[in-house]
One Martini backbone bead per residue (centre of mass of N, CA, C, O) as a GRO file, in nm:
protein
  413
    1UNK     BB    1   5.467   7.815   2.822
    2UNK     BB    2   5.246   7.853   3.067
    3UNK     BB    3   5.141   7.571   3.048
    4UNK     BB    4   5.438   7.420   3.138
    5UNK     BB    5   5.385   7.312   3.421
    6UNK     BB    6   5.450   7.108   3.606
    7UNK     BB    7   5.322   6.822   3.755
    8UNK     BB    8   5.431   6.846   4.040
    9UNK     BB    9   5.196   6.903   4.261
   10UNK     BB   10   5.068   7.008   4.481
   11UNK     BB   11   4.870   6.970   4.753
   12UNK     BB   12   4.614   7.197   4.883
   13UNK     BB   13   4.708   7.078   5.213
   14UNK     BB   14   5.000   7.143   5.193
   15UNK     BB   15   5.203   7.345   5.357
   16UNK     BB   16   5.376   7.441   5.103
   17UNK     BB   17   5.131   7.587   4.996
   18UNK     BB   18   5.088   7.814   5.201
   19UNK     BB   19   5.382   7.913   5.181
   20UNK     BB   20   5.418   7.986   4.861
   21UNK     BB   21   5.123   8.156   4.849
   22UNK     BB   22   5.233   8.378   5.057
   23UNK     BB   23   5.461   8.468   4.945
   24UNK     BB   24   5.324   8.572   4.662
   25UNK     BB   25   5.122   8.749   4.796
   26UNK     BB   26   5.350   8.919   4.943
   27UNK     BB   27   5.532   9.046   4.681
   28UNK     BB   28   5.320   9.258   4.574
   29UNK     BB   29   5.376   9.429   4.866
   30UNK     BB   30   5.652   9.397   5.019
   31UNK     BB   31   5.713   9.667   5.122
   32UNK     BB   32   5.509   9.659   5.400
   33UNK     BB   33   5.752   9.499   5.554
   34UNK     BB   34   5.914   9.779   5.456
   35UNK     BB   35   5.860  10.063   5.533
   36UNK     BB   36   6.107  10.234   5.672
   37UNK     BB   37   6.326  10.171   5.456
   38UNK     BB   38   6.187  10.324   5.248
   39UNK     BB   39   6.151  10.589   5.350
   40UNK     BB   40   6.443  10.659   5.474
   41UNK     BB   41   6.548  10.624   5.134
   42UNK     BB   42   6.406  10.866   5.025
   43UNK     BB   43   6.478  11.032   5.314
   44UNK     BB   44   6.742  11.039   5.196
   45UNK     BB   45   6.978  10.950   4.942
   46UNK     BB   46   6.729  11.030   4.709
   47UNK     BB   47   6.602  11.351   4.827
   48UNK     BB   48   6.361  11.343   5.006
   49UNK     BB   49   6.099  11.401   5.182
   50UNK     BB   50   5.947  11.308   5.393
   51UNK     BB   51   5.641  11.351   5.273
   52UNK     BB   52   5.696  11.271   5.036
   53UNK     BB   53   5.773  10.974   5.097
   54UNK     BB   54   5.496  10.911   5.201
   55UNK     BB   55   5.337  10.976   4.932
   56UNK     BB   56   5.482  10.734   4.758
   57UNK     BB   57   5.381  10.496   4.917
   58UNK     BB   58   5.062  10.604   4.919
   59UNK     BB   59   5.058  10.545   4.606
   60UNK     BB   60   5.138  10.239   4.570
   61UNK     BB   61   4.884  10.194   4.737
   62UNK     BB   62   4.696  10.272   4.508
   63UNK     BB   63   4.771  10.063   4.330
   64UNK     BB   64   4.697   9.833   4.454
   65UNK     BB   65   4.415   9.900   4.497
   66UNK     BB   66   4.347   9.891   4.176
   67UNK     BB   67   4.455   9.618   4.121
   68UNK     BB   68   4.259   9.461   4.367
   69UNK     BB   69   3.979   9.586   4.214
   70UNK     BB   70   4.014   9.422   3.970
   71UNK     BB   71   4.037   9.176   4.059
   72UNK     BB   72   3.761   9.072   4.155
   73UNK     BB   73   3.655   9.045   3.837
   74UNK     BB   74   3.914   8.820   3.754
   75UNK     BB   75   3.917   8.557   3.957
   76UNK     BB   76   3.663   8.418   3.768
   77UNK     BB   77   3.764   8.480   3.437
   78UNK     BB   78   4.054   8.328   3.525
   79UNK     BB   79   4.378   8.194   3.508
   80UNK     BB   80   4.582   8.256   3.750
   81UNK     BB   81   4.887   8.116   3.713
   82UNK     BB   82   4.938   8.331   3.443
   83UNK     BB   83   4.885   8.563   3.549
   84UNK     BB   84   5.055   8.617   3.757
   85UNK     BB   85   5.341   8.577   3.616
   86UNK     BB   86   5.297   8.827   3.466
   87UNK     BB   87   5.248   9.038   3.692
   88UNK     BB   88   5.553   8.977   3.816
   89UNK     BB   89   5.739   9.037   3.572
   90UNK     BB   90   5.629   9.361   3.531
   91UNK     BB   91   5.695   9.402   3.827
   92UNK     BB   92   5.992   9.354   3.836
   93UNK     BB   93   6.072   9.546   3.657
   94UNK     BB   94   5.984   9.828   3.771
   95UNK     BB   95   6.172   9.793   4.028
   96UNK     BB   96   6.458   9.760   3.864
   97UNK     BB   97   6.332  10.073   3.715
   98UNK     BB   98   6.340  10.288   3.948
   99UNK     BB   99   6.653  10.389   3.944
  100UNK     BB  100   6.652  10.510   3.660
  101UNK     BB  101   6.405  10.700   3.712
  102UNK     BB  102   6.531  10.870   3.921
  103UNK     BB  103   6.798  10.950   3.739
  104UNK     BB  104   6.633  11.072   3.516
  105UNK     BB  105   6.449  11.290   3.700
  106UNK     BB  106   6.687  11.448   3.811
  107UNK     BB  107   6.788  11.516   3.462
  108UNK     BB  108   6.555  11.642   3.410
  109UNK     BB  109   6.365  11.883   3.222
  110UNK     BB  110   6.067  11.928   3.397
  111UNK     BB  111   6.100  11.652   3.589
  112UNK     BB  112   6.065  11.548   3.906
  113UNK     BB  113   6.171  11.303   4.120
  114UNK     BB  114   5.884  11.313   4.282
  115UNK     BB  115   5.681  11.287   4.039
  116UNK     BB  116   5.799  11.001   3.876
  117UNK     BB  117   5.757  10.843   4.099
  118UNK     BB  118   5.495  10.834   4.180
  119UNK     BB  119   5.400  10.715   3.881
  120UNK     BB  120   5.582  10.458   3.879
  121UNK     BB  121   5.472  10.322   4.194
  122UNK     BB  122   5.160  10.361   4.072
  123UNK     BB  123   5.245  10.080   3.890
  124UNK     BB  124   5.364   9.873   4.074
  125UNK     BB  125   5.092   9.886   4.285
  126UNK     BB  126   4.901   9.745   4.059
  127UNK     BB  127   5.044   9.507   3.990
  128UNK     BB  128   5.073   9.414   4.288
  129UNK     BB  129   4.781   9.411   4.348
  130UNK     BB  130   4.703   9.158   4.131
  131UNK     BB  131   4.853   8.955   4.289
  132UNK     BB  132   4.714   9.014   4.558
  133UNK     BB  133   4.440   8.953   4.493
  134UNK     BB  134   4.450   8.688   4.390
  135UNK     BB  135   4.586   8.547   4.630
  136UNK     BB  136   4.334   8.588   4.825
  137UNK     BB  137   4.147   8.395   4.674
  138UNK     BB  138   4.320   8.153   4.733
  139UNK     BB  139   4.362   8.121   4.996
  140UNK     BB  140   4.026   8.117   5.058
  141UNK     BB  141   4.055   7.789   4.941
  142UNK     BB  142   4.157   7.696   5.137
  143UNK     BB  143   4.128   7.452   5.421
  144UNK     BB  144   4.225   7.697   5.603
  145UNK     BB  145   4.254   8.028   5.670
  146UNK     BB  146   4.387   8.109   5.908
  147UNK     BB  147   4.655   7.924   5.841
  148UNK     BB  148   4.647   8.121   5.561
  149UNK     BB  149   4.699   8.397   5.672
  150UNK     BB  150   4.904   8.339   5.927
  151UNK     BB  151   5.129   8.275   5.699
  152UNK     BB  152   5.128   8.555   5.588
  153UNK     BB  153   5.249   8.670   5.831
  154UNK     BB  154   5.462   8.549   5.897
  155UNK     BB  155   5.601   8.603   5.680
  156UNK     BB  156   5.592   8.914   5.668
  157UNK     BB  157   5.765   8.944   5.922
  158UNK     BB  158   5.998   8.808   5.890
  159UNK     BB  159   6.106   8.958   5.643
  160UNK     BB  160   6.119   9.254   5.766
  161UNK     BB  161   6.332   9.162   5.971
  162UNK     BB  162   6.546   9.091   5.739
  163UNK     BB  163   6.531   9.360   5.588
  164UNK     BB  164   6.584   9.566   5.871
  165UNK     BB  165   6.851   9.438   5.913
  166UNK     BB  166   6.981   9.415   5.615
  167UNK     BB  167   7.020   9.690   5.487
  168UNK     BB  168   7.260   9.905   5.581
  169UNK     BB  169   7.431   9.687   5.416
  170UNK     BB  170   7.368   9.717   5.151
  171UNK     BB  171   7.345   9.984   5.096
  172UNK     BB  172   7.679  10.021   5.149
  173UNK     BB  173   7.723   9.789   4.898
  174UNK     BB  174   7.535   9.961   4.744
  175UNK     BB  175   7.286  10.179   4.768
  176UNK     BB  176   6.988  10.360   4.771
  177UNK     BB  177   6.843  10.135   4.615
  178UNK     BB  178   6.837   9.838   4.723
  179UNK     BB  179   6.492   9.793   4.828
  180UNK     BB  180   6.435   9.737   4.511
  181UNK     BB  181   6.590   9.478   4.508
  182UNK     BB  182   6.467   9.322   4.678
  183UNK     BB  183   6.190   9.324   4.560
  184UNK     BB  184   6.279   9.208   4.294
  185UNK     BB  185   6.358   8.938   4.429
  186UNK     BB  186   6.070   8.828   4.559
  187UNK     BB  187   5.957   8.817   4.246
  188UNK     BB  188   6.109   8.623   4.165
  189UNK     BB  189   6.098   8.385   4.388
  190UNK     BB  190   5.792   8.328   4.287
  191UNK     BB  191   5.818   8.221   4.004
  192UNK     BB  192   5.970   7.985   4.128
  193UNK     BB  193   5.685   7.878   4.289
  194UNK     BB  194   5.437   7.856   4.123
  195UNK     BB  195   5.422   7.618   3.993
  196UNK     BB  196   5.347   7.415   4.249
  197UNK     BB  197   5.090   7.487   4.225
  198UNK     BB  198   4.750   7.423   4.229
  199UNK     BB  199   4.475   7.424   4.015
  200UNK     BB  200   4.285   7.617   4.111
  201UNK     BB  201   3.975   7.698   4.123
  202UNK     BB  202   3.760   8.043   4.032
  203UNK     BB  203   3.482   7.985   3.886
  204UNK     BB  204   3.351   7.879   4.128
  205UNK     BB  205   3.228   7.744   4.394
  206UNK     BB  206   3.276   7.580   4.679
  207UNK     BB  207   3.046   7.375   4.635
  208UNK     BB  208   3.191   7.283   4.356
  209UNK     BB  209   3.448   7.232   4.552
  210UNK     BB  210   3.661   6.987   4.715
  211UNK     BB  211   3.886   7.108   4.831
  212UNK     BB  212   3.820   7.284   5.069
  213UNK     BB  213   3.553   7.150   5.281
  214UNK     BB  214   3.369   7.413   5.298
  215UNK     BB  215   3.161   7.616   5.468
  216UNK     BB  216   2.890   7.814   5.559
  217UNK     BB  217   2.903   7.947   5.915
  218UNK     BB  218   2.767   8.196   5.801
  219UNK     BB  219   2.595   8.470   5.711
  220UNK     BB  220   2.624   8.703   5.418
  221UNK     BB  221   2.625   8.976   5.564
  222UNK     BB  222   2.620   9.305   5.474
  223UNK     BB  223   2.660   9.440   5.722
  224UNK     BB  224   2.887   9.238   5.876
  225UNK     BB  225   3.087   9.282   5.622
  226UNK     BB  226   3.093   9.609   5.638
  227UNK     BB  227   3.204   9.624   5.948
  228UNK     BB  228   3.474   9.436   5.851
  229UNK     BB  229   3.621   9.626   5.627
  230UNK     BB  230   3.633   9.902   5.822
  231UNK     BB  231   3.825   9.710   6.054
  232UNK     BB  232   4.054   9.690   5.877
  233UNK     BB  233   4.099   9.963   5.731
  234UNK     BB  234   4.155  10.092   6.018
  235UNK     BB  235   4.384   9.940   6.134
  236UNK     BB  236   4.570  10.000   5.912
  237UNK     BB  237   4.609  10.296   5.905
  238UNK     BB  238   4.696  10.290   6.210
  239UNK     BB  239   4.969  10.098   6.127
  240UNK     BB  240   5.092  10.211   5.920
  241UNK     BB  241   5.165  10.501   6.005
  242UNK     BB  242   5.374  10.388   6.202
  243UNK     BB  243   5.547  10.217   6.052
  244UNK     BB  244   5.624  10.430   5.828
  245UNK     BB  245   5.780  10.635   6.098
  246UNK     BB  246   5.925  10.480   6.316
  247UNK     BB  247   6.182  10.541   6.255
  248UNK     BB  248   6.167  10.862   6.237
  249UNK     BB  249   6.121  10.813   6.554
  250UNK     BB  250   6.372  10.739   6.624
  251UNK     BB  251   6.564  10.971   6.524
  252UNK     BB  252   6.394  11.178   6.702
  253UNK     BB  253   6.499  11.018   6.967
  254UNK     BB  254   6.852  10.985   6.922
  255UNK     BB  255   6.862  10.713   6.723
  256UNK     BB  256   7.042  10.546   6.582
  257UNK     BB  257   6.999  10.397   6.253
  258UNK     BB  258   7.089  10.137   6.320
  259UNK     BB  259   6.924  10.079   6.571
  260UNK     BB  260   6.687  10.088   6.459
  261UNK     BB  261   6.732   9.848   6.262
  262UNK     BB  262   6.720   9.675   6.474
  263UNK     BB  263   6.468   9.726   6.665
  264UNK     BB  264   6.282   9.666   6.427
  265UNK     BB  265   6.386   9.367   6.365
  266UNK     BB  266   6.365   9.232   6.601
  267UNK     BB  267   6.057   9.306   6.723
  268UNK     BB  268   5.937   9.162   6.476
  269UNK     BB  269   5.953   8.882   6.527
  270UNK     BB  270   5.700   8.884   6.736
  271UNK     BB  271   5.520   8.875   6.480
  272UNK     BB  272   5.535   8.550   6.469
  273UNK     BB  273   5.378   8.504   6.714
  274UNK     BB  274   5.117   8.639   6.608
  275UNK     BB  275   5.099   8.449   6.358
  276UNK     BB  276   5.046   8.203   6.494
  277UNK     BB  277   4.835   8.176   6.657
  278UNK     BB  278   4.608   8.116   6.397
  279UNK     BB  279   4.762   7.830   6.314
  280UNK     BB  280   4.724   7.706   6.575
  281UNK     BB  281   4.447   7.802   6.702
  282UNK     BB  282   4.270   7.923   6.486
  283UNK     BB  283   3.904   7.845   6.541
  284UNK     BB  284   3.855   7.701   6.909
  285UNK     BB  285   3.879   7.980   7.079
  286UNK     BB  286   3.832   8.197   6.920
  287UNK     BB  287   3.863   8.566   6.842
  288UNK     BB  288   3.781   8.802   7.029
  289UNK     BB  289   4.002   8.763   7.280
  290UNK     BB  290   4.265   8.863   7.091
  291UNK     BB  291   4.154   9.108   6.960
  292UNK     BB  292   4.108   9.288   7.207
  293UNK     BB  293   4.455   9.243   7.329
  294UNK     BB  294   4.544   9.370   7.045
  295UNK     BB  295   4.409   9.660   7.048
  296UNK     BB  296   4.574   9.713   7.355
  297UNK     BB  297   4.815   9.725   7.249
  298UNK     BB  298   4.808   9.921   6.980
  299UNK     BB  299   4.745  10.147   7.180
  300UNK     BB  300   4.942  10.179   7.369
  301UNK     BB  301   5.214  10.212   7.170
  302UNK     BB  302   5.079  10.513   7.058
  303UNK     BB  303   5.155  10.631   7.332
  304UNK     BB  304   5.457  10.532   7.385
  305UNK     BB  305   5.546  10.718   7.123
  306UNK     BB  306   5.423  11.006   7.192
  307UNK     BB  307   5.662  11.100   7.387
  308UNK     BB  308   5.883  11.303   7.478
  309UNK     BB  309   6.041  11.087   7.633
  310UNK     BB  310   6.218  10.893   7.421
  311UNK     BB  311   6.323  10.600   7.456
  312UNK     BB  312   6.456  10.267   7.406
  313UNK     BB  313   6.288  10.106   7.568
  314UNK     BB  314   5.988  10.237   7.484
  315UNK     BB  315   6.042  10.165   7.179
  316UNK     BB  316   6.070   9.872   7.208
  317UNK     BB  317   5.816   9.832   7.377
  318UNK     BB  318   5.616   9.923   7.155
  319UNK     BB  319   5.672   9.765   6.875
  320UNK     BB  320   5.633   9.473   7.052
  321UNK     BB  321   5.346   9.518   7.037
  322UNK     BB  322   5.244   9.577   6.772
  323UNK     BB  323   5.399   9.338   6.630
  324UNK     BB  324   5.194   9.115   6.798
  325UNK     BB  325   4.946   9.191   6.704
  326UNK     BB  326   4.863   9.270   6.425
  327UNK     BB  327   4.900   8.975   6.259
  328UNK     BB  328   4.671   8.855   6.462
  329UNK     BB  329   4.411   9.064   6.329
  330UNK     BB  330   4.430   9.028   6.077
  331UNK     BB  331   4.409   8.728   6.051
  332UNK     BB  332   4.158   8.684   6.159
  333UNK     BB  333   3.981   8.895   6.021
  334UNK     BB  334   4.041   8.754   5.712
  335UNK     BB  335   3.900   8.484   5.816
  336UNK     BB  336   3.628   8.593   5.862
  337UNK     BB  337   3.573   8.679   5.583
  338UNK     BB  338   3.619   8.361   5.458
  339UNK     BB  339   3.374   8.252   5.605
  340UNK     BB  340   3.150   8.417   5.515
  341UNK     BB  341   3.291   8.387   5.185
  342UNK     BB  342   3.402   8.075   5.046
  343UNK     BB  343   3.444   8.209   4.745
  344UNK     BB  344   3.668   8.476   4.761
  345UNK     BB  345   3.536   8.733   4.747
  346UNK     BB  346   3.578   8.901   4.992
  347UNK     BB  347   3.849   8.868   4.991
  348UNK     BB  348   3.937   9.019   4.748
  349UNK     BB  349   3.818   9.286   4.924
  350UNK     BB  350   3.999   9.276   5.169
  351UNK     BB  351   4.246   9.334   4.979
  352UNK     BB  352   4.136   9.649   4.927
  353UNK     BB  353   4.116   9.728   5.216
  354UNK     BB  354   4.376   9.701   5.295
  355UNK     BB  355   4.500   9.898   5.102
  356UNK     BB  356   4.371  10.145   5.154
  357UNK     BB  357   4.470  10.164   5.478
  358UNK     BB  358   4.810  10.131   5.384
  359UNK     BB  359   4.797  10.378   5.189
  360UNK     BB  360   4.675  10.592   5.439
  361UNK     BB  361   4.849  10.623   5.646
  362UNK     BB  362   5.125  10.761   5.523
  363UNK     BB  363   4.919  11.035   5.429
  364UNK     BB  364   4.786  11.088   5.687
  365UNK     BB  365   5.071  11.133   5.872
  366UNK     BB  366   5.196  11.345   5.674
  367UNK     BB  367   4.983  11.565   5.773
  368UNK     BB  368   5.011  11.555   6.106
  369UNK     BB  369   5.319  11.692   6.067
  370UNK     BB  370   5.503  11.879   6.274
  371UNK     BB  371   5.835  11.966   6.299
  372UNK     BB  372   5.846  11.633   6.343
  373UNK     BB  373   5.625  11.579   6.492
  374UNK     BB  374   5.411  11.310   6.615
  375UNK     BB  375   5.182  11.296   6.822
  376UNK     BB  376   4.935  11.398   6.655
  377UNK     BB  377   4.931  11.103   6.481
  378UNK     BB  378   4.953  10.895   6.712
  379UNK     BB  379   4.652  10.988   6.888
  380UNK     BB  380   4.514  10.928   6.617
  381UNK     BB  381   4.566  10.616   6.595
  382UNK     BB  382   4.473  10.545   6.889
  383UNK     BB  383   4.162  10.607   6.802
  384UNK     BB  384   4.161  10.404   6.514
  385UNK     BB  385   4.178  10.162   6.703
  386UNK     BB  386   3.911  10.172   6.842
  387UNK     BB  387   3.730  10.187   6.591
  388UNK     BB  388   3.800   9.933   6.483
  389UNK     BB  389   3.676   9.736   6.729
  390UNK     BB  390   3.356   9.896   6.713
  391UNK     BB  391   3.330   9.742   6.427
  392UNK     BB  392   3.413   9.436   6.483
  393UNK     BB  393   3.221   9.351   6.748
  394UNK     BB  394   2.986   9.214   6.577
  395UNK     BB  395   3.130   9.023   6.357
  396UNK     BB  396   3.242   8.823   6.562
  397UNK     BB  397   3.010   8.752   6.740
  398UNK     BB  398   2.849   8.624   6.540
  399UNK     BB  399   3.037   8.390   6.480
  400UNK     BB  400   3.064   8.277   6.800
  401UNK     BB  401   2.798   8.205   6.807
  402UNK     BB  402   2.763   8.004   6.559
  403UNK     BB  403   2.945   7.815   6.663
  404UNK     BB  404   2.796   7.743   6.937
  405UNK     BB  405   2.608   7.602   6.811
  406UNK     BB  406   2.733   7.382   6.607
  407UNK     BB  407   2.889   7.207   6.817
  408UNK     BB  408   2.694   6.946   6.888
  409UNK     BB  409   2.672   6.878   6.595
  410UNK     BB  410   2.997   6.839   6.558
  411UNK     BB  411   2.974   6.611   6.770
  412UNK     BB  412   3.056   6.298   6.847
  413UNK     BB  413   2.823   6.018   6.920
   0.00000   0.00000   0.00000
């Protein structure tokens, strides 16, 4: 049966191949693009506290993480749109049976509700992470890259806020596990795009390959390489953990839990400017000084959601910084990846280590939460955004250089 695809297949350079393909690798580890609404709910009615809540989202996030590393060796060695079927397929089921399963071992003895979860979630993780990890490959063979992460965060900031914003009535309407509903909702609407998509071959080289018509533009030193990888996983570290407790800080903050998720949704929006950046700027006029002013928006942020008496206008006013930076630093630097090495191996490596990242931020910040106070996960974060762009500001500038020289020989004569 999954052979008979419709014949109908979009062309690998319209628009719509890159929302399609970015919806479907977003859907893969759909819960961070709401993740304040998955902690909030774990660490409320399904009974968990804080750290267990965050301990288990940064479990799912461990399942991604190897479900991603797996995917590195077979997206060369598999036909991709049937793999990514079955593994979404299995997401779906995974997601819509965590309700049972958390039902299940809260009335079990000898098994608590956050043992079992645990385990479940890093099953949910791994194949989410299979499916991201594939994903990541097929972006990176599109005919722009830039264009092609911009797309998916540009999704996943949309999704974020329109679930963090319609979230408590959901919940209202159905119980506390709504969130899993959602989840389990955007992966059938994936697997209802995937037939839509072009045959993209993951087993040659890009050189062997007309569709994406680039080459490499820079050479693929392992240095350089290694040092983009670390200011990924850096950079989303300090992100995922305020990600994952924004909510709780905004509660902690005597801010009612509606006004939180409306001020989470609504600011949210900003991520779509900040991903629009990439889509439309591309990489004219270089990507080193956007994410400059990207990481000193989110270190700033850091700081002001520190503050011993956050109001609600600097709890907005901080969200908003990190909210339109994050998705375009993000997406700058996955393009600089897929830059480097054209084949799509690097992009499927960067999606393992963006899960490392997403993954650590909100287990490293449930350690350093004391009495509910946030500062010194805060300062923390702030500290790991700074390392972050040491990280990164020598291969980006290396990219930025070699544009340079380049440039005169692809001017028309």
């Amino acid at each position: 049966m999954l052979k008979h695809f419709i014949s109908n297949k979009l062309p690998a350079g319209h628009p719509l191949t890159y929302l399609f393909l970015a919806f479907i690798t977003m859907a893969g580890l759909s819960y961070i693009n709401f993740m304040p609404g998955l902690v909030n709910a774990l660490a409320g009615n399904i009974g968990l506290n804080e750290a267990e809540a965050g301990q288990i989202v940064a479990l799912n996030g461990y399942g991604g993480l190897i479900g991603s590393t797996i995917a590195i060796f077979l997206v060369r060695r598999i036909q991709w749109q049937p793999a990514m079927f079955l593994f979404l397929v299995l997401l779906a089921a995974i997601d819509l049976s965590t309700v049972w399963v958390s039902k299940l071992s809260a009335s079990t003895s000898g098994v608590s509700n956050y043992t079992l979860m645990l385990g479940w979630r890093f099953l949910a993780g791994t194949f989410g992470g299979l499916s991201l990890g594939i994903g990541f490959a097929v972006l990176a063979r599109l005919n722009n890259p830039d264009r092609a992460f911009g797309t998916l965060l540009f999704i996943q900031f949309s999704i974020g806020s329109i679930v963090m914003y319609f979230l408590p009535e959901l919940e209202a309407q159905l119980n506390a596990y709504a969130v899993f509903y959602v989840m389990a909702a955007f992966v059938v609407l994936s697997l209802a795009f995937l037939p839509f998509l072009p045959a993209l071959s993951l087993k040659h080289s890009t050189s062997n390959q007309p569709i994406s018509g680039r080459t490499a533009s820079v050479p693929s030193t392992s240095h350089n390489a290694l040092l983009l990888m670390l200011a990924i996983i850096t950079y989303q570290i300090a992100a995922s953990a305020i990600w994952a407790y924004v909510g709780l800080i905004g509660l902690g903050a005597n801010i009612s839990n509606d006004d939180v998720s409306v001020y989470i949704a609504t600011t949210g929006l900003l991520g779509l400017l900040g991903a629009m950046l990439p889509v439309i700027n591309g990489n004219r006029y270089g990507r080193l000084y956007w994410i400059i002013a990207g990481v000193a928006m989110s270190v700033t942020s850091a700081i002001i959601l520190s503050a011993s008496q956050l109001t609600p206008l600097f709890y907005v006013i901080a969200m908003s910084l990190l909210f339109f930076s994050w998705p375009a630093i993000q997406s700058y630097l996955l393009a600089a990846a897929a830059e480097q090495d054209p084949s799509g191996k690097l992009s499927t490596i960067a999606a393992v280590v963006s899960s490392i990242g997403l993954a650590s931020g909100p287990l490293i910040a449930s350690g350093l939460l004391s009495e509910k106070s946030f500062s010194l996960m805060l300062y923390v974060c702030a500290a790991i955004f700074v390392l972050s762009f040491i990280l990164l500001r020598k291969p980006v500038q290396t990219q930025e250089k070699e544009h340079s020289m380049r440039q005169p020989a692809q001017s028309p004569s």
